[in-house]
């Protein structure tokens, strides 16, 4: 039970951290692109980089990396953009492995606790003078609590994992589409 409690606390912490991270990364990439391109056309490259970096959306960091590398060949610029894209994708997916692991492992940890508790109940039944459901029932009931707690720990982790994976796919698609458009415009 302590292991499941620790898993639940850690999972809750990761979910809160990820919610905060994605909340800060929301934004409209099209507005940022328009503002940056207006500044680029006016020759205000530093201001355009600043606007991109402060956009919040991951595409802002990618655009800033591209704008900082102006003057390089198209191949070098695209390489720099791919590096920035990769870094942003890593940040988007941070701690997702932990959430997936908790979603899969918590029910098994709970099941292990249930098996352990049932084994103990049968050991007690073997030493009892009278074999009855009144002797065995309470121990089995307590053993099943571990499975329930495992499910209580796993279900929110699965829901969060799926929600965040969808958010990651949406943001990655927006950034990929944006980066292609941005290179074409530049």
Short mmCIF file of C-alpha atoms in Angstrom, two decimals:
data_model
loop_
_atom_site.label_atom_id
_atom_site.label_comp_id
_atom_site.label_asym_id
_atom_site.label_seq_id
_atom_site.Cartn_x
_atom_site.Cartn_y
_atom_site.Cartn_z
CA UNK A 1 0.00 0.00 0.00
CA UNK A 2 2.87 2.38 0.72
CA UNK A 3 4.27 1.73 -2.73
CA UNK A 4 0.90 2.54 -4.29
CA UNK A 5 0.62 5.68 -2.20
CA UNK A 6 4.07 6.80 -3.36
CA UNK A 7 3.13 6.04 -6.98
CA UNK A 8 -0.06 8.08 -6.61
CA UNK A 9 1.76 11.05 -5.10
CA UNK A 10 4.45 10.99 -7.79
CA UNK A 11 1.87 10.61 -10.55
CA UNK A 12 -0.10 13.55 -9.18
CA UNK A 13 3.06 15.64 -9.13
CA UNK A 14 3.88 14.76 -12.73
CA UNK A 15 0.32 15.49 -13.86
CA UNK A 16 0.38 18.91 -12.17
CA UNK A 17 3.78 19.70 -13.70
CA UNK A 18 2.64 18.65 -17.18
CA UNK A 19 -0.63 20.62 -16.89
CA UNK A 20 1.37 23.70 -15.93
CA UNK A 21 3.84 23.14 -18.77
CA UNK A 22 1.13 22.75 -21.42
CA UNK A 23 -0.83 25.67 -20.02
CA UNK A 24 2.22 27.88 -20.50
CA UNK A 25 2.71 26.54 -24.06
CA UNK A 26 -0.74 27.39 -25.32
CA UNK A 27 -0.97 30.17 -27.81
CA UNK A 28 -1.68 31.02 -31.39
CA UNK A 29 1.27 30.25 -33.66
CA UNK A 30 -0.30 32.14 -36.57
CA UNK A 31 -0.40 35.41 -34.62
CA UNK A 32 3.19 34.94 -33.55
CA UNK A 33 4.24 34.22 -37.14
CA UNK A 34 2.46 37.34 -38.39
CA UNK A 35 4.05 39.53 -35.71
CA UNK A 36 7.51 38.07 -36.32
CA UNK A 37 7.26 38.43 -40.09
CA UNK A 38 6.14 42.07 -39.74
CA UNK A 39 9.26 42.77 -37.69
CA UNK A 40 11.50 40.81 -40.08
CA UNK A 41 10.20 42.79 -43.06
CA UNK A 42 10.92 45.99 -41.11
CA UNK A 43 14.49 44.78 -40.50
CA UNK A 44 13.92 44.33 -36.78
CA UNK A 45 15.42 40.85 -36.44
CA UNK A 46 16.23 41.12 -32.72
CA UNK A 47 12.68 42.23 -31.96
CA UNK A 48 11.30 39.38 -34.07
CA UNK A 49 13.46 36.87 -32.18
CA UNK A 50 12.31 38.37 -28.87
CA UNK A 51 8.65 38.12 -29.93
CA UNK A 52 9.11 34.50 -30.95
CA UNK A 53 10.92 33.52 -27.74
CA UNK A 54 8.18 35.10 -25.63
CA UNK A 55 5.29 33.56 -27.58
CA UNK A 56 4.86 30.62 -25.21
CA UNK A 57 4.00 28.15 -27.96
CA UNK A 58 6.91 25.80 -28.78
CA UNK A 59 6.95 27.06 -32.34
CA UNK A 60 8.20 30.39 -31.02
CA UNK A 61 11.46 28.80 -29.91
CA UNK A 62 11.80 27.09 -33.29
CA UNK A 63 11.15 30.33 -35.15
CA UNK A 64 13.63 32.19 -32.95
CA UNK A 65 16.30 29.57 -33.68
CA UNK A 66 15.71 30.00 -37.40
CA UNK A 67 15.73 33.80 -37.22
CA UNK A 68 18.96 33.79 -35.20
CA UNK A 69 20.59 31.77 -37.98
CA UNK A 70 19.67 34.13 -40.83
CA UNK A 71 22.37 34.31 -43.42
CA UNK A 72 23.14 30.58 -43.39
CA UNK A 73 22.42 28.40 -46.36
CA UNK A 74 18.97 26.85 -46.70
CA UNK A 75 20.36 23.45 -45.70
CA UNK A 76 22.07 24.80 -42.60
CA UNK A 77 18.98 26.77 -41.62
CA UNK A 78 16.82 23.68 -41.99
CA UNK A 79 19.27 21.66 -39.87
CA UNK A 80 19.15 24.28 -37.11
CA UNK A 81 15.36 24.25 -37.28
CA UNK A 82 15.29 20.43 -37.03
CA UNK A 83 17.49 20.57 -33.94
CA UNK A 84 15.19 23.15 -32.34
CA UNK A 85 12.16 21.02 -33.28
CA UNK A 86 13.74 17.94 -31.72
CA UNK A 87 14.50 19.81 -28.51
CA UNK A 88 10.92 21.06 -28.27
CA UNK A 89 9.53 17.57 -28.90
CA UNK A 90 11.70 16.19 -26.11
CA UNK A 91 10.41 18.86 -23.73
CA UNK A 92 6.82 18.13 -24.74
CA UNK A 93 7.24 14.42 -24.02
CA UNK A 94 9.12 14.77 -20.75
CA UNK A 95 7.82 12.46 -17.97
CA UNK A 96 5.38 10.71 -20.30
CA UNK A 97 7.28 7.45 -19.83
CA UNK A 98 6.75 7.72 -16.09
CA UNK A 99 3.01 8.29 -16.51
CA UNK A 100 2.76 5.33 -18.88
CA UNK A 101 4.70 3.15 -16.46
CA UNK A 102 2.48 4.13 -13.53
CA UNK A 103 -0.63 3.51 -15.60
CA UNK A 104 0.58 0.01 -16.39
CA UNK A 105 2.32 -0.92 -13.16
CA UNK A 106 -0.10 0.31 -10.48
CA UNK A 107 -2.74 -2.37 -11.13
CA UNK A 108 -0.05 -5.05 -10.98
CA UNK A 109 1.32 -3.67 -7.73
CA UNK A 110 -2.21 -3.75 -6.34
CA UNK A 111 -2.72 -7.28 -7.63
CA UNK A 112 0.52 -8.34 -5.97
CA UNK A 113 -0.79 -6.93 -2.69
CA UNK A 114 -4.02 -8.85 -3.16
CA UNK A 115 -2.21 -12.12 -3.86
CA UNK A 116 0.00 -11.56 -0.83
CA UNK A 117 -3.03 -10.85 1.36
CA UNK A 118 -4.92 -13.91 0.13
CA UNK A 119 -1.86 -16.08 0.78
CA UNK A 120 -1.76 -14.77 4.35
CA UNK A 121 -5.49 -15.39 4.73
CA UNK A 122 -5.06 -19.00 3.69
CA UNK A 123 -2.12 -19.40 6.05
CA UNK A 124 -4.30 -18.16 8.89
CA UNK A 125 -7.06 -20.49 7.76
CA UNK A 126 -4.62 -23.39 7.99
CA UNK A 127 -3.85 -22.61 11.62
CA UNK A 128 -7.44 -21.82 12.62
CA UNK A 129 -9.44 -24.36 14.59
CA UNK A 130 -12.56 -23.76 12.53
CA UNK A 131 -12.61 -23.16 8.77
CA UNK A 132 -15.43 -20.78 7.93
CA UNK A 133 -16.21 -17.74 5.85
CA UNK A 134 -16.22 -15.68 9.06
CA UNK A 135 -12.53 -16.51 9.50
CA UNK A 136 -11.51 -16.12 5.86
CA UNK A 137 -13.82 -13.29 4.71
CA UNK A 138 -12.30 -10.29 6.49
CA UNK A 139 -8.75 -11.19 5.41
CA UNK A 140 -9.76 -11.61 1.76
CA UNK A 141 -11.71 -8.38 1.94
CA UNK A 142 -8.63 -6.54 3.20
CA UNK A 143 -6.51 -8.18 0.51
CA UNK A 144 -8.81 -6.92 -2.25
CA UNK A 145 -8.33 -3.34 -1.08
CA UNK A 146 -4.84 -3.43 -2.64
CA UNK A 147 -6.29 -4.13 -6.09
CA UNK A 148 -8.80 -1.32 -5.68
CA UNK A 149 -6.07 1.12 -4.63
CA UNK A 150 -3.96 0.00 -7.60
CA UNK A 151 -6.83 0.80 -9.93
CA UNK A 152 -7.43 4.14 -8.22
CA UNK A 153 -3.75 4.98 -8.83
CA UNK A 154 -3.75 3.71 -12.43
CA UNK A 155 -6.96 5.16 -13.86
CA UNK A 156 -6.00 8.85 -13.46
CA UNK A 157 -2.52 8.04 -14.81
CA UNK A 158 -4.04 6.43 -17.92
CA UNK A 159 -6.39 9.35 -18.44
CA UNK A 160 -3.60 11.91 -18.02
CA UNK A 161 -1.26 9.91 -20.26
CA UNK A 162 -3.83 9.80 -23.06
CA UNK A 163 -4.74 13.46 -22.66
CA UNK A 164 -1.12 14.59 -22.72
CA UNK A 165 -0.26 12.37 -25.67
CA UNK A 166 -3.09 13.97 -27.63
CA UNK A 167 -1.85 17.43 -26.61
CA UNK A 168 1.66 16.50 -27.72
CA UNK A 169 0.44 15.31 -31.12
CA UNK A 170 -1.56 18.50 -31.66
CA UNK A 171 1.32 20.78 -30.68
CA UNK A 172 3.85 18.78 -32.71
CA UNK A 173 1.59 18.98 -35.78
CA UNK A 174 1.20 22.73 -35.31
CA UNK A 175 4.97 23.18 -34.93
CA UNK A 176 5.76 20.95 -37.91
CA UNK A 177 3.27 22.80 -40.11
CA UNK A 178 4.49 26.14 -38.87
CA UNK A 179 8.15 25.31 -39.45
CA UNK A 180 7.49 24.30 -43.05
CA UNK A 181 5.54 27.51 -43.69
CA UNK A 182 8.16 29.58 -41.91
CA UNK A 183 11.02 28.23 -44.01
CA UNK A 184 9.07 28.85 -47.19
CA UNK A 185 8.33 32.44 -46.16
CA UNK A 186 11.96 33.14 -45.26
#
